[in-house]
Tab-separated table of C-alpha atoms in Angstrom:
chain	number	residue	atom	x	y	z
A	40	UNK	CA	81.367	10.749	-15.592
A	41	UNK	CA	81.392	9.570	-12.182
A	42	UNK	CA	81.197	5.957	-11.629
A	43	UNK	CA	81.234	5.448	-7.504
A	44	UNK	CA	78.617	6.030	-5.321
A	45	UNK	CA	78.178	8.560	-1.849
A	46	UNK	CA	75.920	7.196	0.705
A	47	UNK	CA	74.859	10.682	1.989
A	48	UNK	CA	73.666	9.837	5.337
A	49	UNK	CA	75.150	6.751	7.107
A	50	UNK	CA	75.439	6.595	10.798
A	51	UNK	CA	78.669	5.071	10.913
A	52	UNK	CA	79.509	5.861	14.603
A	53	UNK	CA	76.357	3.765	15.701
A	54	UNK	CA	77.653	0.575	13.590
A	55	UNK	CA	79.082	-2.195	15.604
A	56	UNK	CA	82.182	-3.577	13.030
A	57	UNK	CA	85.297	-2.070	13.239
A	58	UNK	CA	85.594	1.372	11.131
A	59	UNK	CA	88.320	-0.493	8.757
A	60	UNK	CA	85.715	-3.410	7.707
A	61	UNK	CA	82.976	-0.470	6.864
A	62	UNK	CA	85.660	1.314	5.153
A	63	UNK	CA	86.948	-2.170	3.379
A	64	UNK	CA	83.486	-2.780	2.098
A	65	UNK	CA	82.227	0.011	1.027
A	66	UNK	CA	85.540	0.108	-1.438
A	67	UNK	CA	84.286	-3.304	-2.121
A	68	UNK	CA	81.079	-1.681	-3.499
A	69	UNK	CA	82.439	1.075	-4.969
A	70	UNK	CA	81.088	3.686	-2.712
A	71	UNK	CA	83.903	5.784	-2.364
A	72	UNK	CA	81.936	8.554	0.548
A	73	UNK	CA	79.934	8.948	3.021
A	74	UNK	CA	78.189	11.497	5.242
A	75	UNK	CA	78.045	11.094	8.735
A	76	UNK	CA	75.088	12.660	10.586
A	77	UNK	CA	74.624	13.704	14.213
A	78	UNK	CA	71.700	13.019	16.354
A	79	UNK	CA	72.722	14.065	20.476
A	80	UNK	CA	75.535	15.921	22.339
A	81	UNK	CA	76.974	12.637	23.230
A	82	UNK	CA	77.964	11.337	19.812
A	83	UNK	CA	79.188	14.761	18.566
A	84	UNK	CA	82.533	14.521	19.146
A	85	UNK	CA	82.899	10.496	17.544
A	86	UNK	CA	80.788	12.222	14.716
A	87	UNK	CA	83.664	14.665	14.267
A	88	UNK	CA	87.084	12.422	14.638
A	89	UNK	CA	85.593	9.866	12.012
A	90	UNK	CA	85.569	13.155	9.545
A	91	UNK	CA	88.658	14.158	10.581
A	92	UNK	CA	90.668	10.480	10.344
A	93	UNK	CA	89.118	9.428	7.494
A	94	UNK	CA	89.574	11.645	3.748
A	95	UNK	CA	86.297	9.878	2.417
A	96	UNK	CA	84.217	10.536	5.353
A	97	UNK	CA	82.354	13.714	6.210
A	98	UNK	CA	80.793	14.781	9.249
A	99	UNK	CA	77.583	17.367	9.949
A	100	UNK	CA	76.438	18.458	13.671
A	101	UNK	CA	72.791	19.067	14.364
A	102	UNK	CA	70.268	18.088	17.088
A	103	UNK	CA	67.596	15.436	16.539
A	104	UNK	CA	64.264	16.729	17.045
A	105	UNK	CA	63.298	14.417	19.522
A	106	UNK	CA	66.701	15.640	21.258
A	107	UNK	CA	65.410	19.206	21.142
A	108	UNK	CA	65.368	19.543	25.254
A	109	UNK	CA	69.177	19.404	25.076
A	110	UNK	CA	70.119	22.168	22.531
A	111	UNK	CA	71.617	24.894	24.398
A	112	UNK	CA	73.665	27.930	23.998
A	113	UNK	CA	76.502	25.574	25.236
A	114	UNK	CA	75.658	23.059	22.096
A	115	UNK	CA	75.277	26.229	19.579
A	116	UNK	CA	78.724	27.561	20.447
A	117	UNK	CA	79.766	23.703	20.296
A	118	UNK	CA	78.544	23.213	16.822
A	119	UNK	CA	80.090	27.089	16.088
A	120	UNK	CA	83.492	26.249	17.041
A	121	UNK	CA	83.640	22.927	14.629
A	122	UNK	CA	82.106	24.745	11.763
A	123	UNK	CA	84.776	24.428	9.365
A	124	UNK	CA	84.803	20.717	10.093
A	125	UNK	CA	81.158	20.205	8.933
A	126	UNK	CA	79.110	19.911	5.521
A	127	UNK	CA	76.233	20.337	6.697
A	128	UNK	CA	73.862	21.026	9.475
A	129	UNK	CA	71.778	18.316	10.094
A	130	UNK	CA	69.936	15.911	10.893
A	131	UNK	CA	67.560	18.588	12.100
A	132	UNK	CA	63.770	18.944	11.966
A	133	UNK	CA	60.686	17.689	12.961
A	134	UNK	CA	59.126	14.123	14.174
A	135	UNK	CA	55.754	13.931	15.531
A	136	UNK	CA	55.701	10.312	15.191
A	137	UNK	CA	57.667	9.399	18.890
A	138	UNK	CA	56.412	12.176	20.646
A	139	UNK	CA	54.147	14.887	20.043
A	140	UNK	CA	54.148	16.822	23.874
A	141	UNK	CA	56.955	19.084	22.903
A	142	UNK	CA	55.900	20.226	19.120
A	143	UNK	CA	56.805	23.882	19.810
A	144	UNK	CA	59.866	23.455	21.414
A	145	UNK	CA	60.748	21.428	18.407
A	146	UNK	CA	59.901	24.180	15.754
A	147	UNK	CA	62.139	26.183	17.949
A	148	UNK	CA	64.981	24.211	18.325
A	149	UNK	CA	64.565	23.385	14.501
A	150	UNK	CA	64.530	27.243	13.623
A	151	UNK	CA	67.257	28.200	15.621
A	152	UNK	CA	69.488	25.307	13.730
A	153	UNK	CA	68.106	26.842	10.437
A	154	UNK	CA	69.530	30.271	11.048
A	155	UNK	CA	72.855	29.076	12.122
A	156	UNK	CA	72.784	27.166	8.853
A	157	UNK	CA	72.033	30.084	6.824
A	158	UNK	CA	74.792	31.936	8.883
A	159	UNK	CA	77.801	29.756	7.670
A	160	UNK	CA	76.349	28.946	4.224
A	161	UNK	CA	75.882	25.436	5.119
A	162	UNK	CA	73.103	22.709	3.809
A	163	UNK	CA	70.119	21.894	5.805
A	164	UNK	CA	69.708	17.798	6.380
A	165	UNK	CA	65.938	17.245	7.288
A	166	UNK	CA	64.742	14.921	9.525
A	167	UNK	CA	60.724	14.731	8.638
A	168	UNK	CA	58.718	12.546	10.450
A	169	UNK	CA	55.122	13.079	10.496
A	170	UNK	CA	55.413	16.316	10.520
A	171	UNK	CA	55.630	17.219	6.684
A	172	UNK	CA	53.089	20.698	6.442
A	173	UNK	CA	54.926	22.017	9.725
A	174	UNK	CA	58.664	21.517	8.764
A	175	UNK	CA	57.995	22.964	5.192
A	176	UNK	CA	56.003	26.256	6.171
A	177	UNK	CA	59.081	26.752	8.458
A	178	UNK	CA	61.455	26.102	6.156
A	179	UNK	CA	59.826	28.143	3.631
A	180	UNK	CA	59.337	30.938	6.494
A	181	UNK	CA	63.057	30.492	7.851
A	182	UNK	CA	65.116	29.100	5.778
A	183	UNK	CA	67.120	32.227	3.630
A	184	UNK	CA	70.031	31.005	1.644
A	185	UNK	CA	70.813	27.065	2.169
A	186	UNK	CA	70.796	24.718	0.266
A	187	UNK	CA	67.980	21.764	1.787
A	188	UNK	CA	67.759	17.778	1.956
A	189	UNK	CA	64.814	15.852	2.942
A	190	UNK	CA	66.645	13.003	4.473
A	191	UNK	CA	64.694	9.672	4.391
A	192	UNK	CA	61.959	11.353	2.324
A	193	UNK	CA	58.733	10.151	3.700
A	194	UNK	CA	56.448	12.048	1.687
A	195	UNK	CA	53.841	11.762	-0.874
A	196	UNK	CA	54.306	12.514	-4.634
A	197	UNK	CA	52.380	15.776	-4.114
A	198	UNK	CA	54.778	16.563	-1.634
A	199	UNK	CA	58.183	15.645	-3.239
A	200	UNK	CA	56.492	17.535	-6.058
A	201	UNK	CA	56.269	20.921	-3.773
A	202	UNK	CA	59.864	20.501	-2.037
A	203	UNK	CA	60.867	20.371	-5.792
A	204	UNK	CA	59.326	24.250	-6.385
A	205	UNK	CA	61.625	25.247	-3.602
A	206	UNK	CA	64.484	23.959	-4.795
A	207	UNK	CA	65.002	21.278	-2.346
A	208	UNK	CA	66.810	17.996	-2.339
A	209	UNK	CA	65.288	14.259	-1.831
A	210	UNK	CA	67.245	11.465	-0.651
A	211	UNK	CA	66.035	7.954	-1.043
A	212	UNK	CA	66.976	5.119	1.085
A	213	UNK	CA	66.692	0.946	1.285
A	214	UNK	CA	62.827	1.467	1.631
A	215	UNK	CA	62.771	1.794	-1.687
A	216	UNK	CA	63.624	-1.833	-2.025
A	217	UNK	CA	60.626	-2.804	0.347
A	218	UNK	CA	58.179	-4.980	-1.554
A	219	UNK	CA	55.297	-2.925	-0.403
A	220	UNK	CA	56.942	0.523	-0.095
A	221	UNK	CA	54.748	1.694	-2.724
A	222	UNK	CA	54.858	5.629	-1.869
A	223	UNK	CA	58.395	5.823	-1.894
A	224	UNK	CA	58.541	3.503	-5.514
A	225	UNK	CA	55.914	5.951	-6.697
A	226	UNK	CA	58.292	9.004	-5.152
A	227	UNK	CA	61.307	7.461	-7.263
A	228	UNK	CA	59.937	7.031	-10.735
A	229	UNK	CA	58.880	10.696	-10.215
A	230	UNK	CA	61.361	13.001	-8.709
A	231	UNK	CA	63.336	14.815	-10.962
A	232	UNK	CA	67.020	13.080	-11.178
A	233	UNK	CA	69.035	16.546	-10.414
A	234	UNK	CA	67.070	16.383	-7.291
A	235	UNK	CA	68.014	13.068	-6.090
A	236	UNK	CA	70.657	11.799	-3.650
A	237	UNK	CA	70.941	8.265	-2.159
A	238	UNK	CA	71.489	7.282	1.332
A	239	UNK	CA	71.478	4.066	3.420
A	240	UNK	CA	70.616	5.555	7.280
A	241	UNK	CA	72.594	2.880	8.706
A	242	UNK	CA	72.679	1.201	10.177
A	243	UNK	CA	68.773	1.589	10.182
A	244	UNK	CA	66.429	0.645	6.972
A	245	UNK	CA	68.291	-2.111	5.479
A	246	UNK	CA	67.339	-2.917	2.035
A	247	UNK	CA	66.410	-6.208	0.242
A	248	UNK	CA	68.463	-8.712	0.098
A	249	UNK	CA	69.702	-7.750	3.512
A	250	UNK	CA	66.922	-6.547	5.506
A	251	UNK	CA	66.631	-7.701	8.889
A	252	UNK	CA	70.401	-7.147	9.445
A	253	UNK	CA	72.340	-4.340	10.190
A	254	UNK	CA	73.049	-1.729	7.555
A	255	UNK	CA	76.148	-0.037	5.994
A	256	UNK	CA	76.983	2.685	3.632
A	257	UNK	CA	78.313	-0.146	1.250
A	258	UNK	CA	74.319	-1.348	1.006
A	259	UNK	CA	73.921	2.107	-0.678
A	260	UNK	CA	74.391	-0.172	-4.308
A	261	UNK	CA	71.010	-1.588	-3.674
A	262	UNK	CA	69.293	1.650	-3.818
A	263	UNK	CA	70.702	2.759	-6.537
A	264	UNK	CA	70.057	-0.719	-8.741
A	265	UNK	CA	66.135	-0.603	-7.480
A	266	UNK	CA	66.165	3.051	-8.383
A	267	UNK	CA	67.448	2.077	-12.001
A	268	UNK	CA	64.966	-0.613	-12.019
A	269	UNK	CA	61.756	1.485	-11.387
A	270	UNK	CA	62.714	3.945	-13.574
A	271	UNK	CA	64.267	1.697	-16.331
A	272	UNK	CA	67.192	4.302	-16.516
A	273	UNK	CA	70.990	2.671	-17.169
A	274	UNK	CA	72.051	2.359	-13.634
A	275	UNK	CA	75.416	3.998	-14.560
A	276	UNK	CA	73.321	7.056	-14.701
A	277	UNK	CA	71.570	6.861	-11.953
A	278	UNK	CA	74.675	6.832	-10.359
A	279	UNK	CA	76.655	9.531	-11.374
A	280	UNK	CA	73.734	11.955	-11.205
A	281	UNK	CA	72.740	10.891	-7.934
A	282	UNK	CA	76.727	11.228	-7.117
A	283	UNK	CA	77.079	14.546	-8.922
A	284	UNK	CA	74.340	16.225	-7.111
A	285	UNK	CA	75.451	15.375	-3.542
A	286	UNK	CA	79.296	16.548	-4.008
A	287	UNK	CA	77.736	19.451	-5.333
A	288	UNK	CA	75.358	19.992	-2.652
A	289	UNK	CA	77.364	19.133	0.610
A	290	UNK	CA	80.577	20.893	-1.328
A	291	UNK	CA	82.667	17.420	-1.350
């Protein structure tokens, strides 16, 4: 039985404390790792040395969709040349919700990241904003032989209910712990638990009792005790499912 917990997407090169005091409190809280997600060119390479340095870190490459007008062959070959330093490919996806003039170069910059996941066996990490009937009729059109995680699920019931038929992974973050995040509560007590991971997105979305300050993989805990709650299931169970599916999924 596993008894720690794996924040699967924390954006640990964006927080401001030093990378020991993340590391010191998330032993603190016994999350024991993290996955560290890429969003632009720029932060690639930070991205990768944090995976590299640290054994309970692990890093994925991928371009943000609102980031799409900077994938290039260049960044392909980039992303090619680290592949054995990766678990995943990701965040990746759609998001209608910042900017909606470039939709189709999105899909395409989104398919193009699906194939080269499907290449090198690797997970897909979704980035879904908005955009939910577009990203799954292309991942459903695309997407051949990886495995696939909605980061930050967003969705409906119905929804979560239809990734599910696929086969795909949810992650659920601190909005769970919103007081009137009722869609994502509702999302909780119903997603099947060899389905779910948890994540933190820090240092974004930071849940109750912290929110309005910056977030860190440690927070992680709090989604997992609200999960519990909601679903009156022994938190030690929420845990090591939620734990067991991610290091089977990202291979860890």
């Amino acid at each position: 039985m596993r008894n720690y917990l794996i924040d699967t997407h924390a954006h640990i090169d964006m927080l401001e404390n030093p990378i020991e005091d993340t590391l010191s409190q998330m032993e603190s809280y016994n999350v024991k790792k993290a996955i560290i997600p890429s969003v632009e060119i720029a932060t690639m390479e930070k991205v990768l040395s944090l995976g590299q340095k640290y054994h309970n870190l692990y890093s994925m490459l991928g371009i943000f969709p609102t980031e799409a007008k900077t994938f290039s062959e260049e960044v392909e070959h980039y992303i090619e040349n680290n592949i054995d330093k990766i678990v995943a490919i990701g965040e990746v996806g759609l998001d209608y919700y910042w900017d909606k003039s470039f939709k189709d170069l999105q899909k395409e910059i989104f398919i193009k990241q699906i194939k080269l996941a499907n290449k090198y066996e690797l997970p897909l990490v979704i980035h879904d904003r908005e955009a939910h009937k577009d990203t799954y009729d292309i991942l459903k059109e695309y997407n051949k032989s990886s495995e696939v995680l909605f980061h930050c699920f967003s969705g409906s019931v119905e929804f979560m209910k239809e990734c599910i038929k696929q086969g795909w992974y949810i992650a659920i973050g601190g909005v769970v712990t919103f007081k009137n995040a009722k869609n994502i509560k509702d999302v909780a007590q119903e997603v099947p638990l060899n389905k779910l991971v948890l994540e933190t997105d820090s240092p974004y979305l930071t849940p109750v009792p912290f929110r309005g300050k910056p977030n860190t993989p440690a927070y992680v805990k709090y989604v997992a005790e609200e999960i519990s709650n909601l679903r009156a299931t022994p938190l030690g169970e929420i845990i090591d499912i939620t734990t067991t599916n991610a290091e089977r999924l990202f291979k860890i």
